[in-house]
């Protein structure tokens, strides 16, 4: 028997294509993960391809973990484990081997988004730039994901003093800071490998030959940089299988480009296999989803067919306001739980995070246990970040960013002003690190005898801890508190019990990593932490409440979608695109297995103002309510119009082409010209 015998006809067809390019167009609930993992095992076990020659890339740690678990369950323990990981983890592994080609050491540390903002905040202040750290961080991320480094941007005709020019100034300083401290941000995990591969054709050819068979999951969510990286990995062959669903492309706002999956066939001469048999939802749920998504014109096209049979009709709720909406939903959830449904099989989904307030209050009133997905991530909590900063600095005494975080926590009387004075003096004496400066006679003159003594004692303590860490991570964890009283500092705070519990959890996670791999290095563990997302593990005995974006890839017995009002869902604002909003509605519907409830209200408070609302056009398009006289979008843009973009600022329209959702504008943003969809900008009246 073949391992393919467990698949249906279309899944089997997809899994048995070996060479060349293949697009598996996998509808929601169509057994995509089963098909991918079976194909991987088929390649290794039945075709005889060495596991080391395969590379399977995913987007989330949760998806990678699930696929790895399924694949390994079908592969004998004696067989080498194939590489199955996220794009960013692949970049991390790649840089460990090839960072030297950029003239950098491979003991770099990966920083997270809040670390990045702190660095940018200081740079913005020193450079006297008016933009916020959030805005600059987003723009730099956009540049990196478009593989645009500062040098390339400098070659463009950018107006001096413009917003883009200010951003570029910060971008250059930020990149210099990262390199000086041997830090890598999340975007660099893709950008730097692409840099290395594109600048070193021999390396690209070798790596491409190493990974002769590549699979990419959730291909509809890839961006420009990821596709450029894939192109580098395909220089020696074209054996690429991409799996995705253009109808579930919902991340355009963060740089994903649905065009890559829409044009994959013509670009690679690929075969297409459609998986349309749905093993998740009832006939009624899929009927609504199919009718809704059929209104999109920019799609490859498929129709989901339920294998689960008939079920209950999709319910549409109308309420006066948000408080009655959530009370109505809470009553229905209470009945479901009373009838035996587990709370974590129930989900409330929303388009806007602002809607979570009424949900939280309503479920609390009804005494229904719930969990809001999207709260502060464990590794972003203040106490956890302080410990990680200590650990990072003990790995790399050149890491001045981490030093800034730990030098006065717990308080030692060494504040930011003292540090700024010290760093200024270090530059005068060409001293590279604060650690070196602590041994220099000039430190006492700069900081004063008392502070200089505190600094020297502090570094002496860190040297002792570094020695312990070098010998044993486990001993280091056991002795850390004896040298740095950080736990005691947090224990005396008002919420000290919770913070100490978080610290205990951190130490427990590190110890578990050591138990799994006694040879692991602490920096490897810290870099793993940076790859985790806040929806990687959501098992809970609670009703789960989350944005529709966070629900992607999940499924629930019973789904409630709130806020289906025109203007809120679809969200009609600057930068929103109606087809992507409709895909988001399709994703929300296809999370449901047994029942789907879609809810709208007549009035809702938003930004402190109560508004009268119309039902969403999506309810009309899904044939659930009568036509609500939905207005059409306007194409009223002309050459010379002034517009504003969230990233690029104000600009002038130079030309206009296309109509409807395909309407595009060529816009000059102070010397930087961009072709954008009209929906990405707003007109300046």
XYZ file of C-alpha atoms in Angstrom:
685
model
C 0.000 0.000 0.000
C 1.066 3.563 -0.698
C 0.881 6.296 1.897
C -1.167 8.197 -0.706
C -4.042 5.729 -0.278
C -5.245 7.711 2.737
C -5.993 10.754 0.552
C -8.980 11.629 -1.601
C -8.541 11.814 -5.370
C -7.547 15.487 -5.587
C -5.293 15.321 -2.528
C -3.599 12.256 -4.008
C -3.099 14.031 -7.329
C -1.500 17.004 -5.545
C 0.763 14.854 -3.353
C 2.024 12.711 -6.229
C 3.416 15.579 -8.348
C 7.175 15.419 -7.780
C 9.144 17.589 -10.198
C 8.462 21.070 -11.464
C 6.169 23.785 -10.116
C 2.848 22.969 -8.492
C 0.114 25.170 -7.010
C -2.197 23.394 -4.592
C -5.205 25.688 -4.331
C -6.507 24.490 -0.977
C -9.887 25.736 0.164
C -10.701 26.199 3.839
C -11.079 22.867 5.653
C -10.001 20.856 2.621
C -7.263 18.833 4.349
C -4.368 21.064 3.333
C -2.083 20.103 6.216
C -2.745 16.406 5.654
C -1.919 16.796 1.962
C 1.316 18.694 2.593
C 2.632 16.329 5.248
C 1.655 13.232 3.249
C 3.382 14.636 0.174
C 6.540 15.264 2.210
C 6.544 11.719 3.592
C 5.804 10.350 0.097
C 8.843 12.189 -1.298
C 11.091 10.802 1.424
C 9.813 7.261 1.904
C 8.405 6.174 -1.448
C 10.330 8.287 -3.952
C 13.570 8.052 -1.971
C 14.493 11.720 -1.841
C 16.898 12.361 1.080
C 15.117 14.373 3.818
C 18.030 16.834 3.849
C 17.111 17.827 0.280
C 13.618 18.970 1.287
C 12.594 22.310 2.745
C 9.061 23.068 3.927
C 8.312 26.667 4.913
C 5.348 27.894 6.959
C 4.271 31.191 8.505
C 3.622 30.339 12.156
C 5.344 28.228 14.771
C 2.022 26.563 15.503
C 1.605 25.439 11.880
C 5.220 24.273 11.686
C 4.861 22.317 14.920
C 1.664 20.611 13.770
C 3.142 19.641 10.400
C 6.358 18.418 11.988
C 4.405 16.290 14.449
C 2.269 14.750 11.696
C 5.189 14.119 9.349
C 7.444 12.586 11.993
C 4.622 10.276 13.069
C 4.728 8.747 9.573
C 8.523 8.641 9.160
C 10.619 5.935 10.899
C 12.866 7.237 13.703
C 15.908 6.008 11.807
C 15.265 8.454 8.971
C 16.857 11.919 9.070
C 14.384 14.663 10.020
C 13.414 16.955 7.112
C 13.674 20.714 7.665
C 10.178 22.052 8.317
C 10.064 25.533 9.830
C 8.882 29.114 9.461
C 10.464 31.515 6.965
C 12.051 33.419 9.833
C 13.480 30.332 11.529
C 15.004 29.296 8.202
C 16.565 32.772 7.991
C 17.916 32.368 11.522
C 19.497 28.983 10.714
C 20.895 30.325 7.444
C 22.535 33.313 9.132
C 24.219 31.051 11.682
C 26.180 29.554 8.764
C 26.626 32.541 6.457
C 26.609 35.749 8.553
C 30.389 35.935 8.052
C 29.779 36.831 4.384
C 28.435 40.171 5.631
C 31.550 40.670 7.771
C 29.611 39.978 10.968
C 29.855 37.388 13.749
C 27.308 34.602 13.999
C 26.591 35.157 17.721
C 24.053 37.872 16.879
C 20.939 38.426 18.986
C 17.422 38.776 17.545
C 15.476 41.724 18.965
C 11.692 41.934 19.088
C 9.368 44.744 18.006
C 9.384 46.567 21.352
C 13.190 46.456 21.488
C 13.229 47.954 18.022
C 10.906 50.773 19.062
C 13.098 51.664 22.034
C 16.153 51.908 19.810
C 14.245 54.018 17.302
C 12.849 56.253 20.057
C 16.353 57.202 21.177
C 17.539 57.722 17.596
C 14.514 59.870 16.753
C 15.173 62.041 19.796
C 18.865 62.474 18.995
C 18.176 63.218 15.318
C 15.295 65.582 16.216
C 12.840 63.879 13.866
C 9.158 64.757 14.280
C 7.633 61.366 13.355
C 6.657 58.841 16.035
C 8.618 55.673 16.721
C 5.611 53.589 15.602
C 5.440 55.379 12.282
C 9.189 55.150 11.639
C 9.229 51.467 12.690
C 6.447 50.650 10.223
C 8.148 52.506 7.405
C 11.513 50.843 8.008
C 9.776 47.458 8.087
C 8.081 48.256 4.773
C 11.410 49.250 3.250
C 13.095 46.068 4.460
C 10.304 43.851 3.177
C 10.661 45.554 -0.176
C 14.429 44.752 0.102
C 15.236 48.461 0.094
C 18.350 49.276 2.110
C 19.335 52.891 2.916
C 21.948 52.957 0.135
C 19.309 52.076 -2.481
C 16.934 54.716 -1.131
C 19.708 57.320 -1.262
C 19.900 56.783 -5.027
C 16.307 57.968 -5.416
C 15.430 61.607 -5.848
C 14.129 62.406 -2.364
C 13.248 65.973 -1.461
C 15.461 67.309 1.328
C 13.575 67.903 4.558
C 10.633 65.721 3.462
C 9.135 63.005 5.646
C 10.823 60.310 3.528
C 14.176 62.047 3.949
C 13.727 62.112 7.743
C 12.782 58.433 7.761
C 15.839 57.552 5.691
C 18.067 59.427 8.147
C 16.707 57.354 11.049
C 16.875 54.175 8.948
C 20.591 54.687 8.300
C 21.311 55.345 11.985
C 19.214 52.333 12.990
C 21.063 49.976 10.653
C 24.412 51.259 11.924
C 23.278 50.693 15.514
C 22.179 47.115 14.798
C 25.460 46.289 13.098
C 27.599 47.897 15.820
C 25.809 45.870 18.513
C 25.518 42.705 16.383
C 21.724 42.783 16.629
C 19.226 41.496 14.091
C 15.566 42.485 13.918
C 12.735 40.266 12.693
C 12.785 41.680 9.156
C 16.550 41.085 8.948
C 15.950 37.345 9.295
C 14.678 37.509 5.713
C 16.509 40.533 4.357
C 20.046 39.467 5.320
C 19.745 35.943 3.838
C 18.425 37.515 0.624
C 21.355 39.940 0.637
C 23.837 37.126 1.068
C 22.273 34.898 -1.591
C 21.848 37.658 -4.171
C 25.423 38.912 -3.648
C 26.966 35.429 -3.659
C 25.712 33.387 -6.656
C 27.896 30.397 -5.744
C 26.334 30.225 -2.281
C 22.855 30.569 -3.786
C 23.548 27.704 -6.192
C 24.911 25.495 -3.394
C 21.934 26.186 -1.116
C 19.510 25.627 -3.995
C 21.150 22.261 -4.727
C 20.971 21.412 -1.035
C 17.187 21.974 -1.006
C 16.000 20.384 -4.257
C 12.373 20.085 -3.219
C 10.728 23.119 -1.640
C 7.195 23.468 -0.289
C 5.622 26.723 0.912
C 2.478 26.797 3.031
C 0.016 29.750 3.048
C 1.598 31.082 -0.124
C -1.123 33.727 -0.503
C 0.424 35.514 2.492
C 3.922 35.918 1.030
C 5.403 39.347 0.391
C 7.971 40.704 -2.039
C 11.006 39.851 0.081
C 9.880 36.278 0.728
C 9.393 35.724 -2.981
C 12.803 37.177 -3.775
C 14.293 34.825 -1.197
C 12.451 31.906 -2.812
C 13.791 32.936 -6.229
C 17.315 32.656 -4.818
C 16.551 29.181 -3.480
C 15.284 28.111 -6.910
C 18.288 29.111 -9.053
C 19.369 25.479 -9.572
C 15.914 23.943 -10.076
C 12.190 24.738 -10.228
C 10.885 22.032 -7.909
C 8.557 24.199 -5.854
C 5.143 23.312 -4.498
C 3.154 26.192 -3.056
C -0.024 25.665 -1.085
C -2.542 28.370 -0.393
C -5.913 29.945 -0.965
C -6.279 33.268 -2.723
C -9.712 33.605 -1.095
C -8.010 33.709 2.323
C -5.459 36.420 1.463
C -6.137 38.862 4.316
C -2.747 40.385 5.130
C -2.317 42.996 2.407
C -2.112 45.677 5.122
C 1.171 44.194 6.354
C 2.776 43.719 2.948
C 1.438 40.367 1.724
C 0.669 40.429 -1.996
C -2.083 38.162 -3.330
C -0.731 38.678 -6.869
C 2.036 36.146 -6.211
C -0.438 33.280 -5.894
C -2.735 34.664 -8.613
C 0.131 34.716 -11.152
C 2.110 31.709 -9.907
C 0.912 29.446 -12.727
C 1.965 31.777 -15.535
C 5.218 32.708 -13.785
C 6.437 29.134 -13.298
C 4.358 27.203 -15.839
C 2.870 25.415 -12.857
C 0.210 22.742 -12.584
C -2.837 23.681 -10.476
C -4.709 21.187 -8.318
C -7.829 22.461 -6.543
C -8.841 20.980 -3.188
C -12.545 21.785 -2.893
C -13.878 19.009 -0.644
C -14.454 20.610 2.751
C -14.242 18.425 5.870
C -15.025 21.177 8.375
C -18.298 22.982 7.767
C -21.919 22.158 7.013
C -23.644 22.731 3.671
C -25.399 25.862 4.978
C -22.186 27.497 6.218
C -20.352 26.840 2.950
C -23.297 28.112 0.914
C -22.984 31.496 2.656
C -19.181 31.538 2.279
C -19.305 30.583 -1.418
C -21.937 33.204 -2.244
C -19.979 35.920 -0.448
C -16.584 35.262 -2.018
C -18.096 34.890 -5.507
C -18.474 38.688 -5.551
C -14.679 39.049 -5.767
C -13.397 39.302 -9.333
C -9.659 39.050 -8.645
C -9.493 35.320 -7.805
C -8.557 31.957 -9.318
C -11.950 30.507 -8.492
C -13.184 27.412 -6.687
C -16.305 26.236 -4.888
C -16.183 24.436 -1.560
C -18.318 21.297 -1.289
C -19.261 20.088 2.192
C -18.451 16.519 3.210
C -20.135 17.127 6.583
C -23.696 17.192 5.314
C -26.662 19.363 6.194
C -26.767 21.458 9.347
C -28.531 24.450 10.826
C -29.211 27.585 8.794
C -26.837 30.489 9.323
C -28.330 32.872 11.889
C -28.431 36.642 11.434
C -28.899 38.680 14.621
C -30.134 42.273 14.634
C -29.931 44.275 17.866
C -30.426 47.897 18.831
C -26.879 48.471 20.162
C -23.695 46.696 21.144
C -24.772 46.036 24.747
C -27.903 44.162 23.604
C -25.876 42.406 20.901
C -23.431 40.865 23.359
C -26.220 40.063 25.863
C -28.038 38.183 23.083
C -24.857 36.299 22.144
C -24.021 35.579 25.794
C -27.483 34.049 26.277
C -26.946 31.776 23.265
C -23.471 30.782 24.478
C -24.863 29.945 27.934
C -27.373 27.566 26.294
C -24.636 25.923 24.198
C -22.468 25.304 27.266
C -25.468 24.012 29.235
C -26.113 21.540 26.414
C -22.592 20.141 26.631
C -20.480 22.305 24.308
C -16.975 22.920 25.637
C -16.333 26.686 26.021
C -13.162 26.546 23.894
C -15.251 25.238 20.980
C -17.013 28.614 20.863
C -15.465 31.727 19.312
C -16.520 35.355 19.044
C -14.813 37.087 16.146
C -14.601 40.794 15.406
C -13.159 42.999 12.673
C -12.034 45.808 14.990
C -10.205 45.416 18.293
C -12.319 48.252 19.685
C -15.294 45.842 19.719
C -13.557 43.698 22.327
C -14.577 46.139 25.088
C -18.300 45.406 24.805
C -17.591 41.680 24.419
C -15.468 41.629 27.557
C -18.054 43.528 29.590
C -20.970 41.437 28.311
C -19.347 38.066 28.961
C -18.278 39.258 32.408
C -21.874 40.230 33.208
C -23.041 36.795 32.068
C -20.287 35.108 34.093
C -19.049 33.259 31.031
C -15.344 32.363 31.191
C -13.543 33.916 28.229
C -10.122 34.752 26.947
C -9.225 37.682 24.733
C -6.565 36.609 22.262
C -4.193 39.469 21.551
C -3.251 40.615 25.057
C 0.347 41.430 25.960
C 2.621 38.612 24.897
C 4.465 36.753 27.621
C 7.868 37.724 26.247
C 6.896 41.384 26.035
C 6.047 41.726 29.734
C 8.309 44.119 31.585
C 9.756 41.622 34.043
C 10.448 39.060 31.304
C 12.118 41.611 29.055
C 14.422 42.661 31.892
C 15.597 39.093 32.436
C 16.097 38.578 28.707
C 18.119 41.793 28.517
C 20.411 40.531 31.297
C 20.837 37.210 29.507
C 21.570 38.912 26.187
C 24.207 41.173 27.689
C 25.891 38.266 29.454
C 26.173 36.593 26.042
C 27.519 39.712 24.348
C 29.190 42.461 26.405
C 29.120 44.681 23.289
C 25.304 44.837 23.351
C 24.818 48.419 24.518
C 21.073 48.237 23.884
C 20.603 45.502 26.483
C 22.979 47.324 28.825
C 20.706 50.368 28.680
C 17.828 48.204 29.897
C 19.640 46.571 32.824
C 22.158 49.111 34.109
C 19.685 50.624 36.581
C 17.222 47.792 37.176
C 17.048 47.197 40.064
C 18.023 50.795 40.716
C 21.730 51.426 41.295
C 21.847 55.176 40.809
C 23.088 54.930 37.198
C 20.468 56.705 35.121
C 20.145 57.530 31.425
C 21.820 60.917 31.858
C 24.935 59.243 33.286
C 24.948 56.755 30.440
C 24.643 59.464 27.791
C 27.555 61.325 29.374
C 29.610 58.128 29.456
C 28.858 57.218 25.826
C 29.819 60.719 24.691
C 33.147 60.385 26.514
C 33.703 56.917 25.038
C 33.453 58.361 21.532
C 36.096 60.948 22.350
C 38.500 58.207 23.453
C 37.476 55.764 20.657
C 36.368 53.178 23.221
C 33.989 50.685 21.626
C 32.037 49.322 24.594
C 30.896 50.514 28.001
C 32.455 47.371 29.448
C 35.889 48.508 28.212
C 35.179 52.026 29.470
C 34.494 50.636 32.964
C 38.175 49.633 33.120
C 39.387 53.022 31.836
C 40.689 55.658 34.247
C 38.539 58.306 32.535
C 35.327 56.713 33.842
C 35.769 58.112 37.359
C 36.279 61.602 35.971
C 33.165 61.253 33.831
C 30.746 59.652 36.296
C 32.324 60.533 39.636
C 33.984 58.155 42.070
C 30.744 56.838 43.597
C 29.015 55.950 40.324
C 32.241 54.601 38.837
C 32.591 52.247 41.798
C 28.985 51.049 41.354
C 29.599 50.396 37.664
C 32.819 48.448 38.308
C 31.136 46.314 40.962
C 28.228 45.709 38.609
C 30.508 44.500 35.821
C 32.469 42.350 38.252
C 29.184 40.647 39.143
C 28.366 40.180 35.469
C 31.806 38.695 34.815
C 31.169 36.127 37.536
C 27.772 35.285 36.057
C 29.277 35.047 32.572
C 31.781 32.474 33.856
C 28.994 30.435 35.440
C 26.924 30.671 32.246
C 29.867 29.474 30.151
C 30.146 26.352 32.313
C 26.461 25.519 32.718
C 23.173 27.232 31.837
C 21.410 25.249 34.577
C 23.877 26.420 37.260
C 23.583 29.937 35.908
C 19.804 29.894 36.372
C 20.180 28.503 39.887
C 22.645 31.211 40.932
C 21.398 34.241 39.003
C 19.204 35.549 41.825
C 22.114 35.348 44.273
C 23.929 38.006 42.230
C 21.101 40.074 40.703
C 18.106 40.640 43.061
C 15.652 41.203 40.201
C 13.029 38.765 41.471
C 12.971 40.549 44.853
C 12.566 43.887 43.075
C 9.452 42.686 41.235
C 8.074 40.770 44.238
C 7.628 43.984 46.216
C 5.479 45.620 43.513
C 1.675 45.732 43.839
C 1.238 42.884 41.313
C 4.427 41.165 42.472
C 2.893 37.706 42.860
C 1.862 37.595 39.199
C 5.214 38.966 38.033
C 7.172 36.415 40.077
C 4.987 33.650 38.626
C 5.919 34.908 35.146
C 9.618 34.847 36.069
C 9.247 31.289 37.322
C 7.588 30.356 34.049
C 10.491 31.853 32.063
C 13.065 29.881 34.010
C 10.936 26.758 33.607
C 10.779 27.182 29.824
C 14.563 27.589 29.600
C 15.128 24.526 31.769
C 12.781 22.488 29.585
C 14.786 23.505 26.492
C 17.967 22.354 28.220
C 16.336 19.031 29.122
C 15.326 18.523 25.490
C 18.799 19.453 24.191
C 21.637 19.541 26.776
C 23.995 21.022 24.141
C 21.787 24.023 23.358
C 23.238 27.515 23.805
C 21.411 30.243 25.697
C 21.461 32.545 22.661
C 19.670 29.846 20.651
C 16.948 29.673 23.290
C 16.569 33.478 23.334
C 16.294 33.582 19.548
C 13.541 30.949 19.684
C 11.588 33.193 22.048
C 11.698 35.996 19.486
C 9.899 33.793 16.953
C 6.836 33.068 19.067
C 3.490 34.771 18.396
C 0.636 35.365 20.778
C -1.687 32.934 18.976
C 0.700 29.978 18.858
C -0.960 28.356 21.875
C -4.571 29.231 22.661
C -5.846 26.036 24.319
C -8.163 27.172 27.078
C -11.335 26.189 28.908
C -12.803 29.538 27.941
C -14.823 31.061 25.152
C -12.229 32.511 22.806
C -12.615 36.099 21.589
C -10.328 37.416 18.883
C -10.018 39.470 15.744
C -10.780 37.669 12.485
C -7.138 38.071 11.504
C -6.091 36.133 14.616
C -8.630 33.388 13.863
C -6.956 32.477 10.568
C -6.064 28.785 10.551
C -8.364 27.942 13.469
C -11.748 26.229 13.600
C -14.566 26.104 16.144
C -17.837 24.225 16.569
C -19.771 27.478 16.965
C -18.741 30.899 15.647
C -20.280 34.308 16.351
C -19.157 37.239 14.179
C -20.068 40.663 15.577
C -20.065 44.111 14.041
C -21.376 43.365 10.552
C -22.278 46.968 9.837
C -21.452 48.957 6.752
C -18.324 50.985 7.418
C -17.091 48.652 10.150
C -17.179 45.349 8.244
C -16.410 45.942 5.484
C -14.127 48.521 7.016
C -14.323 51.553 4.766
C -11.409 53.815 5.524
C -8.122 54.982 4.023
C -6.046 52.003 2.958
C -8.825 49.397 3.093
C -9.632 47.283 0.037
C -13.094 45.887 -0.483
C -11.952 42.562 -1.979
C -9.617 41.917 0.955
C -12.420 42.839 3.352
C -14.630 40.310 1.582
C -11.906 37.671 1.882
C -11.800 38.469 5.592
C -15.544 37.791 5.762
C -14.980 34.493 3.960
C -12.300 33.528 6.491
C -14.656 34.368 9.377
C -17.461 32.202 7.959
C -15.226 29.207 7.225
C -13.958 29.029 10.829
C -17.352 27.553 11.784
C -18.013 23.811 11.834
C -21.604 23.411 13.074
C -23.219 26.823 13.527
C -22.483 30.325 12.271
C -24.108 33.446 13.697
C -23.608 36.842 12.032
C -24.567 39.887 14.070
C -25.193 43.568 13.387
C -26.634 46.484 15.368
C -28.606 49.580 14.467
C -26.480 51.915 16.595
C -22.940 51.644 17.918
C -20.567 53.871 19.841
C -17.200 54.316 18.216
C -14.561 56.882 19.168
C -17.050 58.261 21.684
C -19.807 59.002 19.152
C -23.018 57.046 18.646
C -23.817 56.380 14.992
C -26.834 54.996 13.144
C -25.663 52.147 10.931
C -26.753 50.037 7.972
C -26.263 46.265 7.811
C -23.117 45.148 6.006
C -23.290 44.626 2.253
C -21.761 41.219 2.944
C -25.061 40.060 4.461
C -26.751 41.073 1.219
C -24.132 39.410 -0.983
C -24.419 36.175 1.021
C -28.193 36.257 0.351
C -28.996 36.481 4.070
C -30.907 39.816 4.060
C -32.511 42.029 1.424
C -30.613 44.735 -0.434
C -29.711 47.528 1.977
C -28.973 50.118 -0.743
C -25.209 49.787 -0.418
C -23.374 52.750 -1.968
C -20.759 52.203 -4.653
C -17.192 53.414 -4.342
C -16.168 56.478 -6.326
C -13.384 56.650 -8.900
C -13.178 60.438 -8.549
C -9.413 61.026 -8.790
C -7.744 63.282 -11.336
C -4.234 64.332 -12.248
C -3.118 67.047 -9.835
C -5.226 65.882 -6.859
C -3.496 66.079 -3.487
C -3.649 62.853 -1.466
C -2.327 61.449 1.801
C -0.825 58.009 2.528
C -0.338 56.528 6.005
C 3.360 55.856 5.349
C 4.515 58.194 2.591
C 2.573 61.255 3.736
C 1.211 63.890 1.359
C 1.658 63.589 -2.397
C 0.333 64.729 -5.783
C -1.406 62.469 -8.332
C 0.538 62.376 -11.626
C -1.653 59.906 -13.534
C -4.761 57.731 -13.098
C -5.735 54.395 -14.686
C -8.154 51.523 -14.091
C -11.610 51.558 -12.499
C -13.366 50.389 -9.338
C -11.137 48.430 -6.996
C -8.453 48.283 -9.703
C -8.188 52.082 -9.853
C -4.492 52.982 -9.561
C -2.662 56.258 -9.100
C 0.897 57.339 -9.838
C 1.734 59.631 -6.924
C 4.755 61.846 -6.280
C 5.558 61.955 -2.545
C 8.099 64.755 -2.337
C 10.315 63.232 -5.031
C 9.558 59.576 -4.285
C 7.144 58.213 -6.930
C 4.882 55.246 -6.181
C 2.131 53.379 -8.077
C -0.644 52.638 -5.542
C -4.248 51.505 -5.468
C -6.581 54.459 -4.965
C -7.964 52.730 -1.866
C -4.550 53.113 -0.195
C -4.805 56.921 -0.030
C -7.293 59.608 0.919
C -7.927 62.836 -0.915
C -6.801 66.089 0.712
C -9.669 68.515 0.243
